[in-house]
mmCIF file of C-alpha atoms in Angstrom:
data_model
loop_
_atom_site.group_PDB
_atom_site.id
_atom_site.type_symbol
_atom_site.label_atom_id
_atom_site.label_comp_id
_atom_site.label_asym_id
_atom_site.label_seq_id
_atom_site.Cartn_x
_atom_site.Cartn_y
_atom_site.Cartn_z
ATOM 1 C CA UNK A 1 88.184 58.126 117.708
ATOM 2 C CA UNK A 2 85.957 60.920 118.962
ATOM 3 C CA UNK A 3 82.239 60.470 118.321
ATOM 4 C CA UNK A 4 81.182 64.035 117.514
ATOM 5 C CA UNK A 5 77.505 63.042 117.730
ATOM 6 C CA UNK A 6 77.789 61.811 121.300
ATOM 7 C CA UNK A 7 75.691 64.010 123.617
ATOM 8 C CA UNK A 8 78.568 64.548 126.058
ATOM 9 C CA UNK A 9 80.889 65.595 123.218
ATOM 10 C CA UNK A 10 78.261 67.938 121.769
ATOM 11 C CA UNK A 11 77.767 69.532 125.191
ATOM 12 C CA UNK A 12 81.520 70.072 125.604
ATOM 13 C CA UNK A 13 81.813 71.429 122.042
ATOM 14 C CA UNK A 14 78.916 73.799 122.646
ATOM 15 C CA UNK A 15 80.644 75.158 125.760
ATOM 16 C CA UNK A 16 83.789 75.719 123.687
ATOM 17 C CA UNK A 17 81.728 77.461 121.006
ATOM 18 C CA UNK A 18 80.145 79.822 123.559
ATOM 19 C CA UNK A 19 83.591 80.674 124.952
ATOM 20 C CA UNK A 20 84.950 81.427 121.475
ATOM 21 C CA UNK A 21 81.850 83.530 120.778
ATOM 22 C CA UNK A 22 82.375 85.605 123.912
ATOM 23 C CA UNK A 23 86.039 86.175 123.012
ATOM 24 C CA UNK A 24 85.157 87.382 119.512
ATOM 25 C CA UNK A 25 82.365 89.619 120.811
ATOM 26 C CA UNK A 26 84.854 91.126 123.270
ATOM 27 C CA UNK A 27 87.348 91.853 120.473
ATOM 28 C CA UNK A 28 84.621 93.416 118.338
ATOM 29 C CA UNK A 29 83.267 95.585 121.159
ATOM 30 C CA UNK A 30 86.797 96.816 121.920
ATOM 31 C CA UNK A 31 87.267 97.771 118.262
ATOM 32 C CA UNK A 32 83.811 99.361 118.052
ATOM 33 C CA UNK A 33 84.061 101.616 121.085
ATOM 34 C CA UNK A 34 87.703 102.620 120.587
ATOM 35 C CA UNK A 35 86.985 103.913 117.060
ATOM 36 C CA UNK A 36 83.824 105.932 117.705
ATOM 37 C CA UNK A 37 85.884 109.119 117.278
ATOM 38 C CA UNK A 38 85.611 108.535 113.510
ATOM 39 C CA UNK A 39 81.820 108.887 113.609
ATOM 40 C CA UNK A 40 82.158 111.804 116.023
ATOM 41 C CA UNK A 41 84.227 113.690 113.438
ATOM 42 C CA UNK A 42 81.274 113.488 111.035
ATOM 43 C CA UNK A 43 78.769 114.516 113.677
ATOM 44 C CA UNK A 44 80.850 117.574 114.586
ATOM 45 C CA UNK A 45 81.465 118.490 110.938
ATOM 46 C CA UNK A 46 85.200 117.878 110.975
ATOM 47 C CA UNK A 47 84.788 115.446 108.079
ATOM 48 C CA UNK A 48 82.695 115.860 104.955
ATOM 49 C CA UNK A 49 79.831 113.370 104.688
ATOM 50 C CA UNK A 50 80.026 110.754 101.932
ATOM 51 C CA UNK A 51 77.208 108.359 101.143
ATOM 52 C CA UNK A 52 79.552 105.390 101.601
ATOM 53 C CA UNK A 53 79.539 106.270 105.299
ATOM 54 C CA UNK A 54 76.068 104.678 105.377
ATOM 55 C CA UNK A 55 77.529 101.329 104.306
ATOM 56 C CA UNK A 56 80.281 101.731 106.896
ATOM 57 C CA UNK A 57 77.775 102.542 109.634
ATOM 58 C CA UNK A 58 75.345 99.737 108.776
ATOM 59 C CA UNK A 59 78.220 97.250 108.749
ATOM 60 C CA UNK A 60 79.273 98.317 112.232
ATOM 61 C CA UNK A 61 75.727 98.502 113.602
ATOM 62 C CA UNK A 62 74.842 95.132 112.081
ATOM 63 C CA UNK A 63 77.842 93.531 113.774
ATOM 64 C CA UNK A 64 76.897 95.273 117.023
ATOM 65 C CA UNK A 65 73.380 93.859 116.715
ATOM 66 C CA UNK A 66 74.812 90.372 116.177
ATOM 67 C CA UNK A 67 77.046 90.758 119.235
ATOM 68 C CA UNK A 68 74.054 91.781 121.359
ATOM 69 C CA UNK A 69 71.946 88.890 120.037
ATOM 70 C CA UNK A 70 74.742 86.442 120.823
ATOM 71 C CA UNK A 71 75.271 87.740 124.337
ATOM 72 C CA UNK A 72 71.540 87.687 125.107
ATOM 73 C CA UNK A 73 70.720 84.394 123.376
ATOM 74 C CA UNK A 74 73.525 82.374 124.925
ATOM 75 C CA UNK A 75 73.134 83.771 128.448
ATOM 76 C CA UNK A 76 69.372 83.802 129.026
ATOM 77 C CA UNK A 77 67.977 82.014 132.069
ATOM 78 C CA UNK A 78 64.357 81.817 130.898
ATOM 79 C CA UNK A 79 62.562 80.659 127.767
ATOM 80 C CA UNK A 80 62.673 82.940 124.725
ATOM 81 C CA UNK A 81 61.332 82.735 121.176
ATOM 82 C CA UNK A 82 64.307 80.912 119.679
ATOM 83 C CA UNK A 83 63.118 81.231 116.095
ATOM 84 C CA UNK A 84 62.901 85.022 116.344
ATOM 85 C CA UNK A 85 66.290 85.127 118.057
ATOM 86 C CA UNK A 86 67.940 83.145 115.258
ATOM 87 C CA UNK A 87 66.181 85.256 112.626
ATOM 88 C CA UNK A 88 67.364 88.580 114.072
ATOM 89 C CA UNK A 89 70.855 87.202 114.595
ATOM 90 C CA UNK A 90 71.016 86.323 110.910
ATOM 91 C CA UNK A 91 69.513 89.627 109.739
ATOM 92 C CA UNK A 92 72.040 91.691 111.693
ATOM 93 C CA UNK A 93 74.967 89.448 110.732
ATOM 94 C CA UNK A 94 74.061 89.386 107.039
ATOM 95 C CA UNK A 95 73.529 93.165 107.045
ATOM 96 C CA UNK A 96 77.045 93.623 108.394
ATOM 97 C CA UNK A 97 78.532 91.160 105.893
ATOM 98 C CA UNK A 98 76.684 92.663 102.929
ATOM 99 C CA UNK A 99 77.686 96.248 103.728
ATOM 100 C CA UNK A 100 81.320 95.303 104.432
ATOM 101 C CA UNK A 101 81.452 93.457 101.116
ATOM 102 C CA UNK A 102 79.916 96.481 99.377
ATOM 103 C CA UNK A 103 82.729 98.689 100.727
ATOM 104 C CA UNK A 104 85.276 96.340 99.168
ATOM 105 C CA UNK A 105 83.300 96.231 95.907
ATOM 106 C CA UNK A 106 83.292 100.022 95.623
ATOM 107 C CA UNK A 107 87.013 100.149 96.291
ATOM 108 C CA UNK A 108 87.671 97.599 93.534
ATOM 109 C CA UNK A 109 85.542 99.608 91.090
ATOM 110 C CA UNK A 110 87.381 102.822 91.993
ATOM 111 C CA UNK A 111 90.833 101.231 91.626
ATOM 112 C CA UNK A 112 89.961 99.874 88.183
ATOM 113 C CA UNK A 113 88.681 103.263 87.040
ATOM 114 C CA UNK A 114 85.117 102.004 86.596
ATOM 115 C CA UNK A 115 86.182 99.462 83.971
ATOM 116 C CA UNK A 116 82.916 98.034 82.647
ATOM 117 C CA UNK A 117 84.078 94.409 82.815
ATOM 118 C CA UNK A 118 85.315 94.761 86.395
ATOM 119 C CA UNK A 119 82.213 96.681 87.437
ATOM 120 C CA UNK A 120 79.988 93.946 86.024
ATOM 121 C CA UNK A 121 82.038 91.158 87.594
ATOM 122 C CA UNK A 122 82.379 92.665 91.069
ATOM 123 C CA UNK A 123 78.774 93.841 91.316
ATOM 124 C CA UNK A 124 77.656 90.448 89.985
ATOM 125 C CA UNK A 125 79.640 88.714 92.734
ATOM 126 C CA UNK A 126 78.180 91.026 95.361
ATOM 127 C CA UNK A 127 74.602 90.509 94.147
ATOM 128 C CA UNK A 128 75.091 86.733 94.025
ATOM 129 C CA UNK A 129 76.341 86.757 97.595
ATOM 130 C CA UNK A 130 73.399 88.939 98.616
ATOM 131 C CA UNK A 131 71.028 86.482 96.967
ATOM 132 C CA UNK A 132 72.501 83.573 98.943
ATOM 133 C CA UNK A 133 72.165 85.508 102.191
ATOM 134 C CA UNK A 134 68.551 86.520 101.507
ATOM 135 C CA UNK A 135 67.695 82.922 100.647
ATOM 136 C CA UNK A 136 69.206 81.854 103.972
ATOM 137 C CA UNK A 137 66.971 84.284 105.841
ATOM 138 C CA UNK A 138 63.896 83.078 103.955
ATOM 139 C CA UNK A 139 64.710 79.453 104.803
ATOM 140 C CA UNK A 140 64.986 80.320 108.506
ATOM 141 C CA UNK A 141 61.535 81.928 108.310
ATOM 142 C CA UNK A 142 60.092 78.783 106.745
ATOM 143 C CA UNK A 143 61.786 76.208 108.990
ATOM 144 C CA UNK A 144 61.928 75.929 112.767
ATOM 145 C CA UNK A 145 65.603 75.156 113.333
ATOM 146 C CA UNK A 146 65.938 76.279 116.941
ATOM 147 C CA UNK A 147 63.490 74.877 119.525
ATOM 148 C CA UNK A 148 63.778 75.768 123.208
ATOM 149 C CA UNK A 149 65.040 72.947 125.430
ATOM 150 C CA UNK A 150 63.751 73.067 129.034
ATOM 151 C CA UNK A 151 66.363 70.469 130.019
ATOM 152 C CA UNK A 152 69.341 72.352 128.568
ATOM 153 C CA UNK A 153 67.832 75.734 129.463
ATOM 154 C CA UNK A 154 68.703 77.221 126.080
ATOM 155 C CA UNK A 155 67.829 77.244 122.416
ATOM 156 C CA UNK A 156 68.900 74.111 120.565
ATOM 157 C CA UNK A 157 70.522 75.068 117.272
ATOM 158 C CA UNK A 158 69.845 72.383 114.671
ATOM 159 C CA UNK A 159 70.615 71.864 110.973
ATOM 160 C CA UNK A 160 73.328 74.519 111.070
ATOM 161 C CA UNK A 161 74.960 72.866 108.066
ATOM 162 C CA UNK A 162 72.282 74.533 105.934
ATOM 163 C CA UNK A 163 74.300 77.762 106.210
ATOM 164 C CA UNK A 164 77.258 76.138 104.406
ATOM 165 C CA UNK A 165 76.490 77.638 100.992
ATOM 166 C CA UNK A 166 76.099 81.124 102.479
ATOM 167 C CA UNK A 167 79.412 80.928 104.335
ATOM 168 C CA UNK A 168 81.261 79.498 101.324
ATOM 169 C CA UNK A 169 79.810 82.090 98.942
ATOM 170 C CA UNK A 170 80.749 84.976 101.250
ATOM 171 C CA UNK A 171 84.350 83.792 101.569
ATOM 172 C CA UNK A 172 84.627 83.131 97.825
ATOM 173 C CA UNK A 173 83.282 86.616 97.069
ATOM 174 C CA UNK A 174 85.740 88.275 99.459
ATOM 175 C CA UNK A 175 88.753 86.417 98.094
ATOM 176 C CA UNK A 176 87.765 86.991 94.460
ATOM 177 C CA UNK A 177 87.264 90.724 94.976
ATOM 178 C CA UNK A 178 90.530 91.090 96.866
ATOM 179 C CA UNK A 179 92.426 89.322 94.086
ATOM 180 C CA UNK A 180 90.788 91.611 91.508
ATOM 181 C CA UNK A 181 91.758 94.595 93.678
ATOM 182 C CA UNK A 182 95.400 93.515 93.931
ATOM 183 C CA UNK A 183 95.582 92.827 90.191
ATOM 184 C CA UNK A 184 94.208 96.313 89.531
ATOM 185 C CA UNK A 185 96.819 97.864 91.807
ATOM 186 C CA UNK A 186 99.646 95.891 90.193
ATOM 187 C CA UNK A 187 98.471 97.040 86.744
ATOM 188 C CA UNK A 188 98.889 100.648 87.836
ATOM 189 C CA UNK A 189 102.658 100.134 88.261
ATOM 190 C CA UNK A 190 102.595 102.693 91.055
ATOM 191 C CA UNK A 191 102.540 100.401 94.077
ATOM 192 C CA UNK A 192 105.866 101.850 95.248
ATOM 193 C CA UNK A 193 104.316 105.258 95.807
ATOM 194 C CA UNK A 194 101.966 106.874 98.314
ATOM 195 C CA UNK A 195 98.299 106.197 97.617
ATOM 196 C CA UNK A 196 98.719 103.027 95.579
ATOM 197 C CA UNK A 197 101.328 101.707 97.991
ATOM 198 C CA UNK A 198 98.879 102.387 100.812
ATOM 199 C CA UNK A 199 96.062 100.530 99.020
ATOM 200 C CA UNK A 200 98.317 97.637 98.004
ATOM 201 C CA UNK A 201 99.519 97.000 101.551
ATOM 202 C CA UNK A 202 95.924 97.204 102.811
ATOM 203 C CA UNK A 203 94.855 94.681 100.173
ATOM 204 C CA UNK A 204 97.572 92.209 101.134
ATOM 205 C CA UNK A 205 96.749 92.506 104.829
ATOM 206 C CA UNK A 206 93.045 92.056 104.107
ATOM 207 C CA UNK A 207 93.703 88.967 101.974
ATOM 208 C CA UNK A 208 95.705 87.394 104.809
ATOM 209 C CA UNK A 209 92.971 88.362 107.304
ATOM 210 C CA UNK A 210 90.263 86.758 105.156
ATOM 211 C CA UNK A 211 92.306 83.576 104.811
ATOM 212 C CA UNK A 212 92.946 83.292 108.550
ATOM 213 C CA UNK A 213 89.562 84.570 109.748
ATOM 214 C CA UNK A 214 87.099 83.130 107.248
ATOM 215 C CA UNK A 215 88.483 79.868 105.873
ATOM 216 C CA UNK A 216 88.115 77.957 109.192
ATOM 217 C CA UNK A 217 84.380 78.660 109.126
ATOM 218 C CA UNK A 218 84.102 77.144 105.634
ATOM 219 C CA UNK A 219 86.279 74.152 106.489
ATOM 220 C CA UNK A 220 84.434 73.123 109.645
ATOM 221 C CA UNK A 221 80.916 73.668 108.336
ATOM 222 C CA UNK A 222 81.887 71.581 105.293
ATOM 223 C CA UNK A 223 83.166 68.790 107.571
ATOM 224 C CA UNK A 224 79.812 68.936 109.436
ATOM 225 C CA UNK A 225 81.182 67.285 112.587
ATOM 226 C CA UNK A 226 78.271 68.547 114.692
ATOM 227 C CA UNK A 227 76.257 71.752 115.145
ATOM 228 C CA UNK A 228 78.648 73.465 117.632
ATOM 229 C CA UNK A 229 81.634 72.905 115.331
ATOM 230 C CA UNK A 230 79.606 74.124 112.350
ATOM 231 C CA UNK A 231 79.140 77.445 114.176
ATOM 232 C CA UNK A 232 82.490 77.555 115.986
ATOM 233 C CA UNK A 233 84.278 79.999 113.679
ATOM 234 C CA UNK A 234 81.363 81.859 112.085
ATOM 235 C CA UNK A 235 81.657 84.722 114.571
ATOM 236 C CA UNK A 236 85.386 84.844 113.840
ATOM 237 C CA UNK A 237 84.619 85.187 110.121
ATOM 238 C CA UNK A 238 81.950 87.856 110.649
ATOM 239 C CA UNK A 239 83.886 90.060 113.036
ATOM 240 C CA UNK A 240 87.150 89.660 111.106
ATOM 241 C CA UNK A 241 85.456 90.832 107.932
ATOM 242 C CA UNK A 242 83.707 93.741 109.642
ATOM 243 C CA UNK A 243 86.760 94.938 111.575
ATOM 244 C CA UNK A 244 89.153 94.843 108.630
ATOM 245 C CA UNK A 245 86.686 96.290 106.088
ATOM 246 C CA UNK A 246 85.834 99.237 108.337
ATOM 247 C CA UNK A 247 89.466 99.773 109.348
ATOM 248 C CA UNK A 248 90.424 99.902 105.665
ATOM 249 C CA UNK A 249 87.654 102.447 105.113
ATOM 250 C CA UNK A 250 88.838 104.625 107.992
ATOM 251 C CA UNK A 251 92.458 104.328 106.921
ATOM 252 C CA UNK A 252 91.702 105.504 103.389
ATOM 253 C CA UNK A 253 89.508 108.340 104.702
ATOM 254 C CA UNK A 254 92.323 109.480 106.992
ATOM 255 C CA UNK A 255 94.827 109.226 104.136
ATOM 256 C CA UNK A 256 92.693 111.358 101.838
ATOM 257 C CA UNK A 257 92.285 113.985 104.533
ATOM 258 C CA UNK A 258 96.037 114.137 105.038
ATOM 259 C CA UNK A 259 95.986 112.519 108.482
ATOM 260 C CA UNK A 260 98.550 109.951 107.275
ATOM 261 C CA UNK A 261 101.877 111.766 107.239
ATOM 262 C CA UNK A 262 104.028 108.772 106.260
ATOM 263 C CA UNK A 263 103.224 108.878 102.541
ATOM 264 C CA UNK A 264 105.771 109.527 99.803
ATOM 265 C CA UNK A 265 105.105 109.714 96.093
ATOM 266 C CA UNK A 266 103.304 111.649 93.370
ATOM 267 C CA UNK A 267 99.776 111.577 94.812
ATOM 268 C CA UNK A 268 97.979 114.621 96.145
ATOM 269 C CA UNK A 269 95.768 114.593 99.256
ATOM 270 C CA UNK A 270 93.547 117.323 97.844
ATOM 271 C CA UNK A 271 92.243 115.342 94.888
ATOM 272 C CA UNK A 272 95.068 114.829 92.400
ATOM 273 C CA UNK A 273 95.154 112.145 89.710
ATOM 274 C CA UNK A 274 96.302 109.496 92.195
ATOM 275 C CA UNK A 275 93.381 110.000 94.581
ATOM 276 C CA UNK A 276 90.986 107.108 95.261
ATOM 277 C CA UNK A 277 87.855 107.717 97.307
ATOM 278 C CA UNK A 278 85.228 105.150 98.232
#
C-alpha cells in the first residue's frame, strides 16, 4: 500500500500537482484571452453597461490573479515571501469564487421573481460562503503555513487540510443554488420555449460542470492523503466555476441582445414578460 506521507511519494505527488496546475492555468488563459471581445463591446459602447458586469469582471480578474500567482510561486528560482504569496493567492482566488457565486445568486433571484423566501435563502447561502472564505484568509494571516525550503528551492505548503471547510462550503453553495435555479425554471412550465429553455439547459450544464469540476477537490481534501493531493484539484474547481459562471453570463447577455438566433418561443429580446437579466 502506498505511504502518502513518504517523502519520495510527496515529492512525486507535488510534481503531479504542479503539472495539473499548469494545465488548468493554460485552459483558463485560453478562455480569458479568447473572450476579451465581450469586454471590448462595453468599452466601445456596443453594449449597455450593467452593474453586474463588475461582478463578472472581478471574477475574471481574480482568477487571472490566481493564475499569475500560481505560475510565479511554483516556478521561482530564488527565495520569496511565501506567506505573502499564499495570502495573495487566496485573496484573488476567493474574490473570483465569491463574484462567480454572486452571479449565480442574482440569476436565481431573477428566475424566482424576487420571491422573498428564495431571496433570503440564496443570499444567506452566499453570505455564509463569504464568511467561510474571509475566515480562511484571516487564519492564513495569523498562521505561517508556508515556509521557504532552501533544500527544495520552493515554498513548502503545510496544513492545507485547513481549507477543507471553505472548499466544501463553496461546492455546497453552488449545488444548492443550482438546484433552486432548476426548480424555479421547472415551476415556470416554459422550459420548452426560448428564454426559459435557454436558462434551463445552461443550468443543467452548470450542474454537471460543478459535479465534475468541484467534487474531486472536496473528496481529496476530505481524505487528507497529503498536502499535494489536498491541493490537486482546487485549481480545477476554481477555474471550472469561473469559466462556466462567466460563460453563462455572456450567453445570457448575448441572448438578451438578440445575438442568439436559435431561439423559438414566446419571449421577446427587447424586454418582454419572458426576459431575465442579471
